[in-house]
mmCIF file of C-alpha atoms and ligand atoms in Angstrom:
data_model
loop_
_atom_site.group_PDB
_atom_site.id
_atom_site.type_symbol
_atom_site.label_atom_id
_atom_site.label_comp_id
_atom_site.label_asym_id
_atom_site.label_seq_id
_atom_site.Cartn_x
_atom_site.Cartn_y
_atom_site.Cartn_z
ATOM 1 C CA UNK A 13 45.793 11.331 -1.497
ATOM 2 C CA UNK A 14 45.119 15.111 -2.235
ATOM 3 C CA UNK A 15 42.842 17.247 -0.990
ATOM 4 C CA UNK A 16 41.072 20.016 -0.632
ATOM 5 C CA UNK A 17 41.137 21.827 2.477
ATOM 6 C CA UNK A 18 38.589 25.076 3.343
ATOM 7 C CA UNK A 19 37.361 26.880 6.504
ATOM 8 C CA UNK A 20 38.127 26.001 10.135
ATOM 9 C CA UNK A 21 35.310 24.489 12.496
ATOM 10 C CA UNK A 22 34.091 21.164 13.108
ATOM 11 C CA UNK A 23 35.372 18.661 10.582
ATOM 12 C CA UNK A 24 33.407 17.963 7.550
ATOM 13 C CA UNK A 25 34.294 15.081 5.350
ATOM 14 C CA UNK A 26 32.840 15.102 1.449
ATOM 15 C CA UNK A 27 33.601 11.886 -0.247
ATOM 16 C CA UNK A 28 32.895 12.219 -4.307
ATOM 17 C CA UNK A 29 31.003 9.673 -6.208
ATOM 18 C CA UNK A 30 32.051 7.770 -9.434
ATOM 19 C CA UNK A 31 33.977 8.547 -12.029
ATOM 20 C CA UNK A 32 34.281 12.351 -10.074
ATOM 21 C CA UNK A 33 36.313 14.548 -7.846
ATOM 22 C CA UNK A 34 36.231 16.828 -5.292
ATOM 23 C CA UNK A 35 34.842 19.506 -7.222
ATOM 24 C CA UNK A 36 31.746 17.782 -7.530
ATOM 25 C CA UNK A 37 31.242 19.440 -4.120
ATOM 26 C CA UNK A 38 32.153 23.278 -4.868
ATOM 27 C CA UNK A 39 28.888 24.034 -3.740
ATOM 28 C CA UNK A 40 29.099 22.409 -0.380
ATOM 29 C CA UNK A 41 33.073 23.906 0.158
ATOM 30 C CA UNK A 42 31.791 27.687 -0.557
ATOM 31 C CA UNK A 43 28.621 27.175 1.765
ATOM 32 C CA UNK A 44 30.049 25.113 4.057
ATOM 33 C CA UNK A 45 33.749 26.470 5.124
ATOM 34 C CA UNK A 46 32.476 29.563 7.102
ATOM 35 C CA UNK A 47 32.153 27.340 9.548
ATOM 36 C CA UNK A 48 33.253 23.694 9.276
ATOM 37 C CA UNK A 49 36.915 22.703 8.430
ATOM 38 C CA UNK A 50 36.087 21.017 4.525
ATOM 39 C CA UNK A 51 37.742 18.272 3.851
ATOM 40 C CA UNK A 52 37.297 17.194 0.072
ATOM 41 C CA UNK A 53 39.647 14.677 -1.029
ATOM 42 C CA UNK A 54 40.364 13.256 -4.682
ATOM 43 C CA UNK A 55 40.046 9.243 -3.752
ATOM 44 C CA UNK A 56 42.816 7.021 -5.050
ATOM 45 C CA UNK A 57 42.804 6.730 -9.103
ATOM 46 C CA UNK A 58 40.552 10.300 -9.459
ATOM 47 C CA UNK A 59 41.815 13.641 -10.743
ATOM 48 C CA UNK A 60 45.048 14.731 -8.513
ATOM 49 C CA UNK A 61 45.472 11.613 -6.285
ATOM 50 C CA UNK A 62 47.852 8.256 -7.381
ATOM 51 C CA UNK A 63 46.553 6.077 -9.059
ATOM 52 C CA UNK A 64 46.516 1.785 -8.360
ATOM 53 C CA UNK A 65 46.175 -0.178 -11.704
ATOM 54 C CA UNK A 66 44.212 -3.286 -10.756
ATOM 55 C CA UNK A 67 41.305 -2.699 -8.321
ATOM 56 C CA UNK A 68 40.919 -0.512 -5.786
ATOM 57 C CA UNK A 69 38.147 -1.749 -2.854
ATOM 58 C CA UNK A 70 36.136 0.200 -1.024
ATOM 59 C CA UNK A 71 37.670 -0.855 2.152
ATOM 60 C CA UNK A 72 40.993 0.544 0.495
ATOM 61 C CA UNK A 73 39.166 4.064 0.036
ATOM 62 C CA UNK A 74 38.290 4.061 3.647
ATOM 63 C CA UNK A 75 41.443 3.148 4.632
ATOM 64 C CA UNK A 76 42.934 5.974 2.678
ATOM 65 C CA UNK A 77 40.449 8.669 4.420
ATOM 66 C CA UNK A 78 41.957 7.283 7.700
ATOM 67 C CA UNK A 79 45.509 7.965 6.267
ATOM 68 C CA UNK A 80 44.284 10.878 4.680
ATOM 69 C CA UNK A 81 42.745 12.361 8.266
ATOM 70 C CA UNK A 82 45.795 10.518 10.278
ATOM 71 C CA UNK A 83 47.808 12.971 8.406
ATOM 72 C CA UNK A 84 45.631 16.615 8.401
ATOM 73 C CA UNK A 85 45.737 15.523 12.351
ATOM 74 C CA UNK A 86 41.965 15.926 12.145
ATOM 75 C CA UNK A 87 41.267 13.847 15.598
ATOM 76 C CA UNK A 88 37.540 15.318 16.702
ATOM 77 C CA UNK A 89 35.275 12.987 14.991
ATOM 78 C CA UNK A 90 33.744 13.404 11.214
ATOM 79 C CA UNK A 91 30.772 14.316 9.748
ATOM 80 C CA UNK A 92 31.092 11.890 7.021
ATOM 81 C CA UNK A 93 29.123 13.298 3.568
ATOM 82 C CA UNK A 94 29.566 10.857 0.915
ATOM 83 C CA UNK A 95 27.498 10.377 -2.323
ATOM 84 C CA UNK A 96 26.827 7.259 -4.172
ATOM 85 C CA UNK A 97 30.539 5.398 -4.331
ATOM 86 C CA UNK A 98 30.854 7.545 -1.409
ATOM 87 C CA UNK A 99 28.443 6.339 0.799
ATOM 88 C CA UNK A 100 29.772 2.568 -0.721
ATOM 89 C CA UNK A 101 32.792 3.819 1.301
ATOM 90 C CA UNK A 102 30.457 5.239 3.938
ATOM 91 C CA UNK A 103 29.984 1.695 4.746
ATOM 92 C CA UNK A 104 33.081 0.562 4.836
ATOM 93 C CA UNK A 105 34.464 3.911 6.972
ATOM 94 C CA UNK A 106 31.560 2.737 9.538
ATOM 95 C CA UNK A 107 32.829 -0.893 9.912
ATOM 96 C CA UNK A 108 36.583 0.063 10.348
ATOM 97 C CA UNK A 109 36.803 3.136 11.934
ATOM 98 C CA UNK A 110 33.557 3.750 13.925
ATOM 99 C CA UNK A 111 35.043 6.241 16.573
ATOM 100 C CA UNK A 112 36.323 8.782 13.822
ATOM 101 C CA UNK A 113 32.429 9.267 12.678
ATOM 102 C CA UNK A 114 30.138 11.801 14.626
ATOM 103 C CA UNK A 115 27.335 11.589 12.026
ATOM 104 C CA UNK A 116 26.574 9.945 8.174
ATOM 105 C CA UNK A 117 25.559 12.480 5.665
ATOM 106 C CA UNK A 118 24.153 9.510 2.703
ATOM 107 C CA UNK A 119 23.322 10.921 -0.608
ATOM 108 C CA UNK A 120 22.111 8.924 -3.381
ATOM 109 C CA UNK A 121 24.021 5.763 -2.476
ATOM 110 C CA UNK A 122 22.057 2.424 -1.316
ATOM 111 C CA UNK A 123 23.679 -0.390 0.910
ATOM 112 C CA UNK A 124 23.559 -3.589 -1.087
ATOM 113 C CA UNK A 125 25.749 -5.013 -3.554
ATOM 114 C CA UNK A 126 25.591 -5.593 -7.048
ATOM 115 C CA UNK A 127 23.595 -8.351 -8.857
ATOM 116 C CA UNK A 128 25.621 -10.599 -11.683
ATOM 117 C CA UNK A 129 24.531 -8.757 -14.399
ATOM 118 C CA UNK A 130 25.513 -5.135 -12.303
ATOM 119 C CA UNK A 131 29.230 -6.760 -11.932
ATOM 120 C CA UNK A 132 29.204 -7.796 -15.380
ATOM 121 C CA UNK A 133 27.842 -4.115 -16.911
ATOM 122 C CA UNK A 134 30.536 -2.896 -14.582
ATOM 123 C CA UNK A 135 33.745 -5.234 -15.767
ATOM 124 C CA UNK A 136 32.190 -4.128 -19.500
ATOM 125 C CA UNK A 137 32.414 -0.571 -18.539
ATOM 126 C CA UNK A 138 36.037 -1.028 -17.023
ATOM 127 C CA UNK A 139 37.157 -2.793 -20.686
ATOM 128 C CA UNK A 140 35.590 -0.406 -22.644
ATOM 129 C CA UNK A 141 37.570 2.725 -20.461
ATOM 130 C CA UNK A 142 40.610 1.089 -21.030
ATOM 131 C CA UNK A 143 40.753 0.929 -24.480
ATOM 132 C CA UNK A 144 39.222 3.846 -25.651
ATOM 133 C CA UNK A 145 39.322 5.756 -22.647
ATOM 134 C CA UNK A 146 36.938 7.968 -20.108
ATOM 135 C CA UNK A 147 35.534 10.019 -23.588
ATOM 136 C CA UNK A 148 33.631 6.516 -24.430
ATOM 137 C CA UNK A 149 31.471 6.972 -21.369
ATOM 138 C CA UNK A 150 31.401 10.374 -20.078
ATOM 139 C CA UNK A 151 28.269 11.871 -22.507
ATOM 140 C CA UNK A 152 26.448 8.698 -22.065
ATOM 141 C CA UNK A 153 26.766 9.015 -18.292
ATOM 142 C CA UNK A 154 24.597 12.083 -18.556
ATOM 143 C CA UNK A 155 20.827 10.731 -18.469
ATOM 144 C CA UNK A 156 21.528 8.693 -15.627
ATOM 145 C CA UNK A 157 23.661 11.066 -13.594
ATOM 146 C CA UNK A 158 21.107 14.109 -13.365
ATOM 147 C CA UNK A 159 17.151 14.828 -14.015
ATOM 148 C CA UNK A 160 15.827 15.565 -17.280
ATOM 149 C CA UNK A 161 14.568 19.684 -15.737
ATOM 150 C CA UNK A 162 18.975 19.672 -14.753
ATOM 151 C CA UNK A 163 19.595 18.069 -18.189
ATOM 152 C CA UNK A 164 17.484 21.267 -20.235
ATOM 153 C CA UNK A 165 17.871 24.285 -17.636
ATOM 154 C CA UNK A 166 21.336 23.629 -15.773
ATOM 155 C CA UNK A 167 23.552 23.186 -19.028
ATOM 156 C CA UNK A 168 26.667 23.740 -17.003
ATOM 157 C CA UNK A 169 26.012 20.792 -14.621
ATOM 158 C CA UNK A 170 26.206 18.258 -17.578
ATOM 159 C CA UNK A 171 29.685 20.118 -18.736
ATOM 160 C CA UNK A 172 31.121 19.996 -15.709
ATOM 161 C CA UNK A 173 30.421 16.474 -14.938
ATOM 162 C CA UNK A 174 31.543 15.855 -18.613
ATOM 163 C CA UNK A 175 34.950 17.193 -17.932
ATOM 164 C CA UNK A 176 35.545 15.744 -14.707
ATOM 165 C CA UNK A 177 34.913 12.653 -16.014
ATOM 166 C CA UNK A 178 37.198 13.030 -18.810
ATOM 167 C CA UNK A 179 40.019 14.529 -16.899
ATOM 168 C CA UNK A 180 39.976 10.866 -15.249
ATOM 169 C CA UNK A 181 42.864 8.876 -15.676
ATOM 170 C CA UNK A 182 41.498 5.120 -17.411
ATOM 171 C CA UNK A 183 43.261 3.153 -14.867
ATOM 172 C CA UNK A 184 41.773 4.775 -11.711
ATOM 173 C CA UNK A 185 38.049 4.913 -13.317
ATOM 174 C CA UNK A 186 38.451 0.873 -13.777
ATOM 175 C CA UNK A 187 40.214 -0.081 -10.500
ATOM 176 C CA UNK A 188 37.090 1.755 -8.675
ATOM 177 C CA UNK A 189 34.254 0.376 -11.128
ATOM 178 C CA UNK A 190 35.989 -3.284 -10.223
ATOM 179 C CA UNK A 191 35.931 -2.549 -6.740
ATOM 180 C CA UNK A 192 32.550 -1.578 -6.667
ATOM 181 C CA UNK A 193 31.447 -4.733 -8.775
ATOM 182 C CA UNK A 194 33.834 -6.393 -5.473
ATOM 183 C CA UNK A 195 31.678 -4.392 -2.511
ATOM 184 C CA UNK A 196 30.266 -6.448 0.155
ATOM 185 C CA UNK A 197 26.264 -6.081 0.925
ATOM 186 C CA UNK A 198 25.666 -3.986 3.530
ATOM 187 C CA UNK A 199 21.881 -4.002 4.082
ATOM 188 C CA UNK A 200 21.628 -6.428 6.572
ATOM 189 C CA UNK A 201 24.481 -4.204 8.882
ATOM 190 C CA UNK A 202 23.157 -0.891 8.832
ATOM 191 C CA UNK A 203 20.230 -1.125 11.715
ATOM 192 C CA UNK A 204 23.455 -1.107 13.685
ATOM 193 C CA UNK A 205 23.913 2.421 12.861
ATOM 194 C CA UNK A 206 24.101 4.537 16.035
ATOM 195 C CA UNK A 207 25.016 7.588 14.758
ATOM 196 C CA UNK A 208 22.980 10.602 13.770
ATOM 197 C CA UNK A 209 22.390 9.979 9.753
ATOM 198 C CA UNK A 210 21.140 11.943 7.043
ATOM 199 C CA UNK A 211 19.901 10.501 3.714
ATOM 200 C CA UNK A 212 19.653 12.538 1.380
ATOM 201 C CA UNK A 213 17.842 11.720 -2.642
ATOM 202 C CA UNK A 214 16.907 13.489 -6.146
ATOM 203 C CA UNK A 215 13.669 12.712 -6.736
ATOM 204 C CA UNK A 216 14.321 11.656 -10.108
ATOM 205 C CA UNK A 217 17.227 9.867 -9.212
ATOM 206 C CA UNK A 218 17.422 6.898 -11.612
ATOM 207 C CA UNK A 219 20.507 4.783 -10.188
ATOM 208 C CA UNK A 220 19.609 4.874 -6.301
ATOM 209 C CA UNK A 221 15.825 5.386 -6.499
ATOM 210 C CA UNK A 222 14.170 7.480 -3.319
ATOM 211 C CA UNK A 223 12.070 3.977 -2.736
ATOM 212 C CA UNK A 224 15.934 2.711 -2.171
ATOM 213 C CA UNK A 225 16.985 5.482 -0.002
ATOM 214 C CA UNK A 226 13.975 5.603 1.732
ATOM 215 C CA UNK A 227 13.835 1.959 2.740
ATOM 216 C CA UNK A 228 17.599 2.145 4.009
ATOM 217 C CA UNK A 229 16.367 5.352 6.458
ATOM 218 C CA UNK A 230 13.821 3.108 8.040
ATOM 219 C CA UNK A 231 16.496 0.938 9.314
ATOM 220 C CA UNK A 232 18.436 3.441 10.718
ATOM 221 C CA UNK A 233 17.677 4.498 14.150
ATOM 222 C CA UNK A 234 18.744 8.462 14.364
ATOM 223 C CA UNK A 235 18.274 8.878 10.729
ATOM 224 C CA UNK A 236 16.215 12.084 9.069
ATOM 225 C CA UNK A 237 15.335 11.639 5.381
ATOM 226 C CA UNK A 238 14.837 14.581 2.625
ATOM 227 C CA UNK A 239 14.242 14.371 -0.859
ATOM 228 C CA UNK A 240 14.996 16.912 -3.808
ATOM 229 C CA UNK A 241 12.686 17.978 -6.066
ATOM 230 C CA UNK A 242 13.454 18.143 -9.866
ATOM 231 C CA UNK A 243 17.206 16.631 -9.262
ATOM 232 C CA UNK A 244 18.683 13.130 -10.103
ATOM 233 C CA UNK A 245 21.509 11.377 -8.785
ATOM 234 C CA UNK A 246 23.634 14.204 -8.170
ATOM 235 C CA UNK A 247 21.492 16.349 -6.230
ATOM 236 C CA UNK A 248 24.205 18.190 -4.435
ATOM 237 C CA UNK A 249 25.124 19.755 -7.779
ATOM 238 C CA UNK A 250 21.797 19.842 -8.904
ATOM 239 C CA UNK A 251 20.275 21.572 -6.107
ATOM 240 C CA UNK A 252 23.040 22.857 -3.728
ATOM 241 C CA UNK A 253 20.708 24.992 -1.999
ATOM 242 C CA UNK A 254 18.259 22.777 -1.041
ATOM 243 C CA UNK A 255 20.460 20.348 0.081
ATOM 244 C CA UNK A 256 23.224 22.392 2.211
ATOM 245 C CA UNK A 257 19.735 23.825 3.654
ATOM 246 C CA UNK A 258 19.266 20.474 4.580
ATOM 247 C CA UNK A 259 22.757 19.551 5.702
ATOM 248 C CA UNK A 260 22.646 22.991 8.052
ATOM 249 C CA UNK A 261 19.629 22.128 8.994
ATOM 250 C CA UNK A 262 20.135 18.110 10.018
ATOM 251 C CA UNK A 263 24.368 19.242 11.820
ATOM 252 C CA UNK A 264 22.823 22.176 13.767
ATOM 253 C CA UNK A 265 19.991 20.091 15.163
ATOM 254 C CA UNK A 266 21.817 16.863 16.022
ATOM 255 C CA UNK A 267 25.277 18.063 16.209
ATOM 256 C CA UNK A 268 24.480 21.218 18.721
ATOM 257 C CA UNK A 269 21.657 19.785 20.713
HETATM 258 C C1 MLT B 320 28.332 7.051 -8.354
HETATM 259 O O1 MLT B 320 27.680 8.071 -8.586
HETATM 260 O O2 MLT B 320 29.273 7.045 -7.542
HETATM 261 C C2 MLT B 320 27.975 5.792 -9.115
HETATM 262 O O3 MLT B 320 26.687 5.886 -9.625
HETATM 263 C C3 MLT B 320 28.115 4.584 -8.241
HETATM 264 C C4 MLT B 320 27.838 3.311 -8.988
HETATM 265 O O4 MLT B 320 28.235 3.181 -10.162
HETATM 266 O O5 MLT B 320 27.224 2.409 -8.397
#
């Protein structure tokens, strides 16, 4: 698995969302490395990593962050900052490796799993990649990914999530979308949360709603909550400064105390 390495400090994990890559997170790396050690990996199937034909599971992701961290010889535990698919793997992480976390960083992600007709949209979507490839979804990904306000004044966003999209290889956009129609339903697990966690939401966020996010915080014990004005489902991007504010803010408090 590649990855992006930054800074020195305290190790922060940032786990992209779907079908993304590190980069997503270049505003979290520049704020963020003056004083954390950034990790920012490309998961398995996305931009510079190998890819698996097939289906690749959440629980495989997480495993692969434990290789990934196994390896750096990262052994203080993470603060693990995943968004959507990355909080699926947030999950997952939790279950099989709950002495590498020091606190959950959620964005835009929920806990449960898919209905029937989410798995089927999904295996449609995974088809439809691999035949015509990632062009045949990336513009239509657009409305859903960030708010209307990002869609008209932050043209860039939209190009840049365009061409990450596009720059990912078929194969690894389908294994993921099959292993996310695959995830196991969290919901129920989650009040055994112990850990200091952070969920963060767009307030226009039209995949993972802030009613969604919300509900999940309740069920967390040590959990904060913080929603972003005019940004969707990819607030980081949307509105980095609000949420590293809000990151800073949430580590320094329950990390330092
Ligand atoms: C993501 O941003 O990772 C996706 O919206 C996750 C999903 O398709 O459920």
């Amino acid at each position: 698995m590649r990855a992006l390495i930054a800074g020195s400090g305290p190790p922060l994990l940032l786990v992209h969302g779907f079908p993304l890559s590190h980069q997503m997170w270049l505003p979290q790396i520049e704020h963020f490395q003056s004083s954390y050690t950034v990790i920012a990996p490309d998961l398995r199937g996305f931009r510079d990593s190998d890819i698996s034909p097939g289906i690749v599971t959440m629980e495989q992701h997480a495993r692969d962050l434990n290789v990934l961290l196994q390896d750096l010889k990262i052994e203080d535990p993470v603060s693990y900052c995943g968004l959507s698919m990355g909080g699926y793997i947030a999950w997952e992480f939790w279950k099989h490796f709950p002495d590498r976390l020091h606190a959950l960083i959620l964005c835009d992600t929920r806990a449960d799993a898919d209905s029937e007709e989410d798995v089927n949209n999904r295996l449609k979507m995974a088809d439809l990649v691999l035949r015509h490839g990632p062009e045949a979804i990336s513009t239509a990904m657009i409305p859903n990914l960030i708010s209307e306000s990002s869609q008209q004044n932050q043209p860039h966003i939209s190009e840049h999530l365009i061409s990450m999209i596009e720059a990912t290889d078929s194969e690894g956009i389908a294994a993921s979308q099959k292993g996310m129609a695959a995830r196991s339903d969290f919901s129920d697990l989650i009040k055994d949360i112990h850990i200091p966690t952070l969920f963060i939401v767009g307030k226009e966020d039209r995949l993972t709603p802030p009613a969604v996010m919300q509900q999940m915080s309740t069920q967390v014990l040590e959990s904060k909550y913080f929603e972003v004005s005019d940004a969707g489902h990819m607030a980081p991007m949307e509105a980095p400064d609000l949420v590293n504010q809000a990151i800073d803010d949430f580590l320094s408090t329950r990390l330092n105390s």
